[in-house]
């Protein structure tokens, strides 16, 4: 079973409270999602492999460390995942970015895929799938299906708020995928929204409601 980790760093928790508040406007929401994503990237990249590198400091020769080969791809699930990309690129600027378009039918809650564009060498990359919300898990599961179909095998899923139902479903379907979240909330309501959650992440990011 993959790792399931709630990133409970005080800065992450403080900033999450800011965006959960219904009085947080679009501009602040976008800024703070970016900031949280940067902080999460720091934790999510903790197990990246290192290799030795021989260098000269101004004082002496040394065997120093650098990141070993593994290249990264950030794959946001559209739309809301886009809000997390820039924050992660702050720390991993060389990452490539793929996109998976997915919307959830409001009645059935079933996800529908409408767009997939990935780096051609996705099979050789450490992939961070990002989406602020893990609710039923349907969108994340389908996005990871799409990635695996195209050869990706080294996948982590990063979200801001998760529901127990979504975590369970994702772990059952993709037990090899590590899940990182800033919060594990209580439950889903009858409309498929996470409670207490933060509302519709896409609408809050882009000001569409
Ligand atoms: C939201 C969210 C996730 C999905 C989570 O997207 O950003 O992608 O719902 O729900 P699930 O776990 O039950 O699948 P939405 O479908 O509202 O699309 P949007 O980002 O374009 O608004
Ligand atoms: N998608 C959202 O944007 N919010 C939820 O609470 C559930 C799914």
PDB file of N, CA, C and O in Angstrom, residues 110-156:
ATOM      1  N   UNK A 110     -19.935  11.146 -11.620  1.00  0.00           N
ATOM      2  CA  UNK A 110     -18.947  10.387 -12.400  1.00  0.00           C
ATOM      3  C   UNK A 110     -18.017  11.338 -13.150  1.00  0.00           C
ATOM      4  O   UNK A 110     -18.471  12.329 -13.724  1.00  0.00           O
ATOM      5  N   UNK A 111     -16.698  11.054 -13.157  1.00  0.00           N
ATOM      6  CA  UNK A 111     -15.768  11.919 -13.885  1.00  0.00           C
ATOM      7  C   UNK A 111     -15.800  11.643 -15.392  1.00  0.00           C
ATOM      8  O   UNK A 111     -16.084  10.517 -15.812  1.00  0.00           O
ATOM      9  N   UNK A 112     -15.547  12.687 -16.175  1.00  0.00           N
ATOM     10  CA  UNK A 112     -15.450  12.539 -17.636  1.00  0.00           C
ATOM     11  C   UNK A 112     -14.139  13.158 -18.086  1.00  0.00           C
ATOM     12  O   UNK A 112     -13.862  14.309 -17.757  1.00  0.00           O
ATOM     13  N   UNK A 113     -13.378  12.389 -18.853  1.00  0.00           N
ATOM     14  CA  UNK A 113     -12.087  12.883 -19.341  1.00  0.00           C
ATOM     15  C   UNK A 113     -12.319  13.647 -20.644  1.00  0.00           C
ATOM     16  O   UNK A 113     -13.027  13.163 -21.522  1.00  0.00           O
ATOM     17  N   UNK A 114     -11.755  14.851 -20.764  1.00  0.00           N
ATOM     18  CA  UNK A 114     -11.926  15.592 -22.027  1.00  0.00           C
ATOM     19  C   UNK A 114     -10.620  16.062 -22.637  1.00  0.00           C
ATOM     20  O   UNK A 114     -10.603  16.594 -23.739  1.00  0.00           O
ATOM     21  N   UNK A 115      -9.490  15.856 -21.957  1.00  0.00           N
ATOM     22  CA  UNK A 115      -8.223  16.350 -22.516  1.00  0.00           C
ATOM     23  C   UNK A 115      -7.052  15.644 -21.842  1.00  0.00           C
ATOM     24  O   UNK A 115      -7.042  15.508 -20.617  1.00  0.00           O
ATOM     25  N   UNK A 116      -6.092  15.184 -22.643  1.00  0.00           N
ATOM     26  CA  UNK A 116      -4.854  14.629 -22.067  1.00  0.00           C
ATOM     27  C   UNK A 116      -3.679  15.091 -22.924  1.00  0.00           C
ATOM     28  O   UNK A 116      -3.653  14.837 -24.135  1.00  0.00           O
ATOM     29  N   UNK A 117      -2.745  15.796 -22.330  1.00  0.00           N
ATOM     30  CA  UNK A 117      -1.525  16.199 -23.033  1.00  0.00           C
ATOM     31  C   UNK A 117      -0.375  16.078 -22.046  1.00  0.00           C
ATOM     32  O   UNK A 117      -0.320  16.786 -21.029  1.00  0.00           O
ATOM     33  N   UNK A 118       0.545  15.150 -22.336  1.00  0.00           N
ATOM     34  CA  UNK A 118       1.606  14.834 -21.374  1.00  0.00           C
ATOM     35  C   UNK A 118       2.982  14.957 -22.023  1.00  0.00           C
ATOM     36  O   UNK A 118       3.098  14.815 -23.256  1.00  0.00           O
ATOM     37  N   UNK A 119       4.024  15.181 -21.226  1.00  0.00           N
ATOM     38  CA  UNK A 119       5.386  15.129 -21.770  1.00  0.00           C
ATOM     39  C   UNK A 119       5.617  13.754 -22.416  1.00  0.00           C
ATOM     40  O   UNK A 119       5.143  12.738 -21.891  1.00  0.00           O
ATOM     41  N   UNK A 120       6.347  13.715 -23.551  1.00  0.00           N
ATOM     42  CA  UNK A 120       6.477  12.453 -24.300  1.00  0.00           C
ATOM     43  C   UNK A 120       7.237  11.390 -23.497  1.00  0.00           C
ATOM     44  O   UNK A 120       7.051  10.193 -23.712  1.00  0.00           O
ATOM     45  N   UNK A 121       8.102  11.832 -22.562  1.00  0.00           N
ATOM     46  CA  UNK A 121       8.867  10.864 -21.775  1.00  0.00           C
ATOM     47  C   UNK A 121       8.248  10.647 -20.390  1.00  0.00           C
ATOM     48  O   UNK A 121       8.958  10.445 -19.407  1.00  0.00           O
ATOM     49  N   UNK A 122       6.919  10.693 -20.333  1.00  0.00           N
ATOM     50  CA  UNK A 122       6.223  10.596 -19.033  1.00  0.00           C
ATOM     51  C   UNK A 122       6.577   9.292 -18.312  1.00  0.00           C
ATOM     52  O   UNK A 122       6.608   9.232 -17.084  1.00  0.00           O
ATOM     53  N   UNK A 123       6.878   8.235 -19.084  1.00  0.00           N
ATOM     54  CA  UNK A 123       7.203   6.943 -18.480  1.00  0.00           C
ATOM     55  C   UNK A 123       8.520   6.993 -17.696  1.00  0.00           C
ATOM     56  O   UNK A 123       8.788   6.125 -16.870  1.00  0.00           O
ATOM     57  N   UNK A 124       9.349   8.005 -17.960  1.00  0.00           N
ATOM     58  CA  UNK A 124      10.637   8.079 -17.255  1.00  0.00           C
ATOM     59  C   UNK A 124      10.634   9.120 -16.131  1.00  0.00           C
ATOM     60  O   UNK A 124      11.672   9.398 -15.542  1.00  0.00           O
ATOM     61  N   UNK A 125       9.487   9.706 -15.881  1.00  0.00           N
ATOM     62  CA  UNK A 125       9.440  10.808 -14.912  1.00  0.00           C
ATOM     63  C   UNK A 125       8.749  10.431 -13.612  1.00  0.00           C
ATOM     64  O   UNK A 125       7.854   9.596 -13.604  1.00  0.00           O
ATOM     65  N   UNK A 126       9.190  11.068 -12.543  1.00  0.00           N
ATOM     66  CA  UNK A 126       8.443  11.048 -11.278  1.00  0.00           C
ATOM     67  C   UNK A 126       7.261  11.995 -11.494  1.00  0.00           C
ATOM     68  O   UNK A 126       7.451  13.173 -11.783  1.00  0.00           O
ATOM     69  N   UNK A 127       6.037  11.462 -11.381  1.00  0.00           N
ATOM     70  CA  UNK A 127       4.850  12.263 -11.701  1.00  0.00           C
ATOM     71  C   UNK A 127       4.142  12.713 -10.427  1.00  0.00           C
ATOM     72  O   UNK A 127       3.826  11.886  -9.560  1.00  0.00           O
ATOM     73  N   UNK A 128       3.882  14.017 -10.323  1.00  0.00           N
ATOM     74  CA  UNK A 128       3.059  14.564  -9.242  1.00  0.00           C
ATOM     75  C   UNK A 128       1.715  14.960  -9.844  1.00  0.00           C
ATOM     76  O   UNK A 128       1.633  15.940 -10.583  1.00  0.00           O
ATOM     77  N   UNK A 129       0.682  14.170  -9.564  1.00  0.00           N
ATOM     78  CA  UNK A 129      -0.669  14.538 -10.001  1.00  0.00           C
ATOM     79  C   UNK A 129      -1.235  15.478  -8.948  1.00  0.00           C
ATOM     80  O   UNK A 129      -1.221  15.147  -7.753  1.00  0.00           O
ATOM     81  N   UNK A 130      -1.711  16.652  -9.377  1.00  0.00           N
ATOM     82  CA  UNK A 130      -2.177  17.631  -8.393  1.00  0.00           C
ATOM     83  C   UNK A 130      -3.617  18.045  -8.663  1.00  0.00           C
ATOM     84  O   UNK A 130      -4.022  18.241  -9.806  1.00  0.00           O
ATOM     85  N   UNK A 131      -4.388  18.142  -7.594  1.00  0.00           N
ATOM     86  CA  UNK A 131      -5.788  18.581  -7.648  1.00  0.00           C
ATOM     87  C   UNK A 131      -6.141  18.992  -6.219  1.00  0.00           C
ATOM     88  O   UNK A 131      -5.884  18.222  -5.283  1.00  0.00           O
ATOM     89  N   UNK A 132      -6.710  20.163  -6.014  1.00  0.00           N
ATOM     90  CA  UNK A 132      -6.979  20.567  -4.620  1.00  0.00           C
ATOM     91  C   UNK A 132      -7.896  19.604  -3.878  1.00  0.00           C
ATOM     92  O   UNK A 132      -7.790  19.471  -2.666  1.00  0.00           O
ATOM     93  N   UNK A 133      -8.841  18.945  -4.593  1.00  0.00           N
ATOM     94  CA  UNK A 133      -9.870  18.180  -3.893  1.00  0.00           C
ATOM     95  C   UNK A 133      -9.848  16.693  -4.258  1.00  0.00           C
ATOM     96  O   UNK A 133      -9.846  16.329  -5.439  1.00  0.00           O
ATOM     97  N   UNK A 134      -9.870  15.837  -3.240  1.00  0.00           N
ATOM     98  CA  UNK A 134     -10.055  14.392  -3.435  1.00  0.00           C
ATOM     99  C   UNK A 134     -11.382  14.059  -2.746  1.00  0.00           C
ATOM    100  O   UNK A 134     -11.426  13.912  -1.523  1.00  0.00           O
ATOM    101  N   UNK A 135     -12.463  13.988  -3.523  1.00  0.00           N
ATOM    102  CA  UNK A 135     -13.803  13.831  -2.931  1.00  0.00           C
ATOM    103  C   UNK A 135     -14.243  12.365  -3.019  1.00  0.00           C
ATOM    104  O   UNK A 135     -13.925  11.574  -2.126  1.00  0.00           O
ATOM    105  N   UNK A 136     -14.935  11.963  -4.106  1.00  0.00           N
ATOM    106  CA  UNK A 136     -15.251  10.535  -4.260  1.00  0.00           C
ATOM    107  C   UNK A 136     -14.009   9.763  -4.696  1.00  0.00           C
ATOM    108  O   UNK A 136     -13.955   8.543  -4.572  1.00  0.00           O
ATOM    109  N   UNK A 137     -13.045  10.487  -5.282  1.00  0.00           N
ATOM    110  CA  UNK A 137     -11.838   9.843  -5.798  1.00  0.00           C
ATOM    111  C   UNK A 137     -11.934   9.521  -7.281  1.00  0.00           C
ATOM    112  O   UNK A 137     -10.941   9.135  -7.908  1.00  0.00           O
ATOM    113  N   UNK A 138     -13.130   9.693  -7.855  1.00  0.00           N
ATOM    114  CA  UNK A 138     -13.332   9.315  -9.259  1.00  0.00           C
ATOM    115  C   UNK A 138     -12.388  10.022 -10.220  1.00  0.00           C
ATOM    116  O   UNK A 138     -11.806   9.388 -11.102  1.00  0.00           O
ATOM    117  N   UNK A 139     -12.215  11.345 -10.036  1.00  0.00           N
ATOM    118  CA  UNK A 139     -11.361  12.108 -10.965  1.00  0.00           C
ATOM    119  C   UNK A 139      -9.902  11.670 -10.839  1.00  0.00           C
ATOM    120  O   UNK A 139      -9.215  11.469 -11.851  1.00  0.00           O
ATOM    121  N   UNK A 140      -9.430  11.521  -9.611  1.00  0.00           N
ATOM    122  CA  UNK A 140      -8.035  11.121  -9.400  1.00  0.00           C
ATOM    123  C   UNK A 140      -7.782   9.726  -9.978  1.00  0.00           C
ATOM    124  O   UNK A 140      -6.760   9.490 -10.643  1.00  0.00           O
ATOM    125  N   UNK A 141      -8.718   8.814  -9.751  1.00  0.00           N
ATOM    126  CA  UNK A 141      -8.549   7.444 -10.241  1.00  0.00           C
ATOM    127  C   UNK A 141      -8.480   7.433 -11.771  1.00  0.00           C
ATOM    128  O   UNK A 141      -7.584   6.811 -12.366  1.00  0.00           O
ATOM    129  N   UNK A 142      -9.394   8.184 -12.406  1.00  0.00           N
ATOM    130  CA  UNK A 142      -9.407   8.191 -13.871  1.00  0.00           C
ATOM    131  C   UNK A 142      -8.166   8.882 -14.444  1.00  0.00           C
ATOM    132  O   UNK A 142      -7.608   8.457 -15.456  1.00  0.00           O
ATOM    133  N   UNK A 143      -7.709   9.941 -13.775  1.00  0.00           N
ATOM    134  CA  UNK A 143      -6.500  10.632 -14.235  1.00  0.00           C
ATOM    135  C   UNK A 143      -5.287   9.701 -14.134  1.00  0.00           C
ATOM    136  O   UNK A 143      -4.446   9.645 -15.047  1.00  0.00           O
ATOM    137  N   UNK A 144      -5.207   8.950 -13.058  1.00  0.00           N
ATOM    138  CA  UNK A 144      -4.057   8.048 -12.881  1.00  0.00           C
ATOM    139  C   UNK A 144      -4.166   6.862 -13.847  1.00  0.00           C
ATOM    140  O   UNK A 144      -3.152   6.398 -14.389  1.00  0.00           O
ATOM    141  N   UNK A 145      -5.404   6.402 -14.121  1.00  0.00           N
ATOM    142  CA  UNK A 145      -5.592   5.388 -15.172  1.00  0.00           C
ATOM    143  C   UNK A 145      -5.000   5.893 -16.491  1.00  0.00           C
ATOM    144  O   UNK A 145      -4.278   5.167 -17.190  1.00  0.00           O
ATOM    145  N   UNK A 146      -5.326   7.152 -16.825  1.00  0.00           N
ATOM    146  CA  UNK A 146      -4.866   7.736 -18.100  1.00  0.00           C
ATOM    147  C   UNK A 146      -3.345   7.811 -18.135  1.00  0.00           C
ATOM    148  O   UNK A 146      -2.711   7.552 -19.162  1.00  0.00           O
ATOM    149  N   UNK A 147      -2.740   8.145 -17.007  1.00  0.00           N
ATOM    150  CA  UNK A 147      -1.270   8.230 -16.939  1.00  0.00           C
ATOM    151  C   UNK A 147      -0.628   6.856 -17.083  1.00  0.00           C
ATOM    152  O   UNK A 147       0.354   6.679 -17.813  1.00  0.00           O
ATOM    153  N   UNK A 148      -1.183   5.869 -16.383  1.00  0.00           N
ATOM    154  CA  UNK A 148      -0.588   4.520 -16.437  1.00  0.00           C
ATOM    155  C   UNK A 148      -0.725   3.931 -17.845  1.00  0.00           C
ATOM    156  O   UNK A 148       0.180   3.247 -18.329  1.00  0.00           O
ATOM    157  N   UNK A 149      -1.870   4.234 -18.489  1.00  0.00           N
ATOM    158  CA  UNK A 149      -2.078   3.754 -19.866  1.00  0.00           C
ATOM    159  C   UNK A 149      -0.985   4.276 -20.795  1.00  0.00           C
ATOM    160  O   UNK A 149      -0.630   3.650 -21.774  1.00  0.00           O
ATOM    161  N   UNK A 150      -0.427   5.434 -20.452  1.00  0.00           N
ATOM    162  CA  UNK A 150       0.622   6.049 -21.287  1.00  0.00           C
ATOM    163  C   UNK A 150       2.018   5.774 -20.733  1.00  0.00           C
ATOM    164  O   UNK A 150       2.983   6.431 -21.096  1.00  0.00           O
ATOM    165  N   UNK A 151       2.126   4.837 -19.801  1.00  0.00           N
ATOM    166  CA  UNK A 151       3.446   4.363 -19.371  1.00  0.00           C
ATOM    167  C   UNK A 151       3.961   4.905 -18.054  1.00  0.00           C
ATOM    168  O   UNK A 151       5.005   4.466 -17.569  1.00  0.00           O
ATOM    169  N   UNK A 152       3.264   5.874 -17.444  1.00  0.00           N
ATOM    170  CA  UNK A 152       3.759   6.420 -16.172  1.00  0.00           C
ATOM    171  C   UNK A 152       3.638   5.351 -15.092  1.00  0.00           C
ATOM    172  O   UNK A 152       2.659   4.600 -15.048  1.00  0.00           O
ATOM    173  N   UNK A 153       4.649   5.269 -14.233  1.00  0.00           N
ATOM    174  CA  UNK A 153       4.600   4.240 -13.188  1.00  0.00           C
ATOM    175  C   UNK A 153       4.986   4.774 -11.824  1.00  0.00           C
ATOM    176  O   UNK A 153       4.700   4.156 -10.815  1.00  0.00           O
ATOM    177  N   UNK A 154       5.605   5.918 -11.804  1.00  0.00           N
ATOM    178  CA  UNK A 154       6.106   6.470 -10.547  1.00  0.00           C
ATOM    179  C   UNK A 154       5.263   7.705 -10.211  1.00  0.00           C
ATOM    180  O   UNK A 154       5.578   8.812 -10.621  1.00  0.00           O
ATOM    181  N   UNK A 155       4.148   7.478  -9.495  1.00  0.00           N
ATOM    182  CA  UNK A 155       3.131   8.525  -9.375  1.00  0.00           C
ATOM    183  C   UNK A 155       2.827   8.843  -7.906  1.00  0.00           C
ATOM    184  O   UNK A 155       2.641   7.938  -7.086  1.00  0.00           O
ATOM    185  N   UNK A 156       2.772  10.148  -7.610  1.00  0.00           N
ATOM    186  CA  UNK A 156       2.299  10.615  -6.300  1.00  0.00           C
ATOM    187  C   UNK A 156       1.099  11.517  -6.545  1.00  0.00           C
ATOM    188  O   UNK A 156       1.076  12.269  -7.530  1.00  0.00           O
TER     189      UNK A 156
END
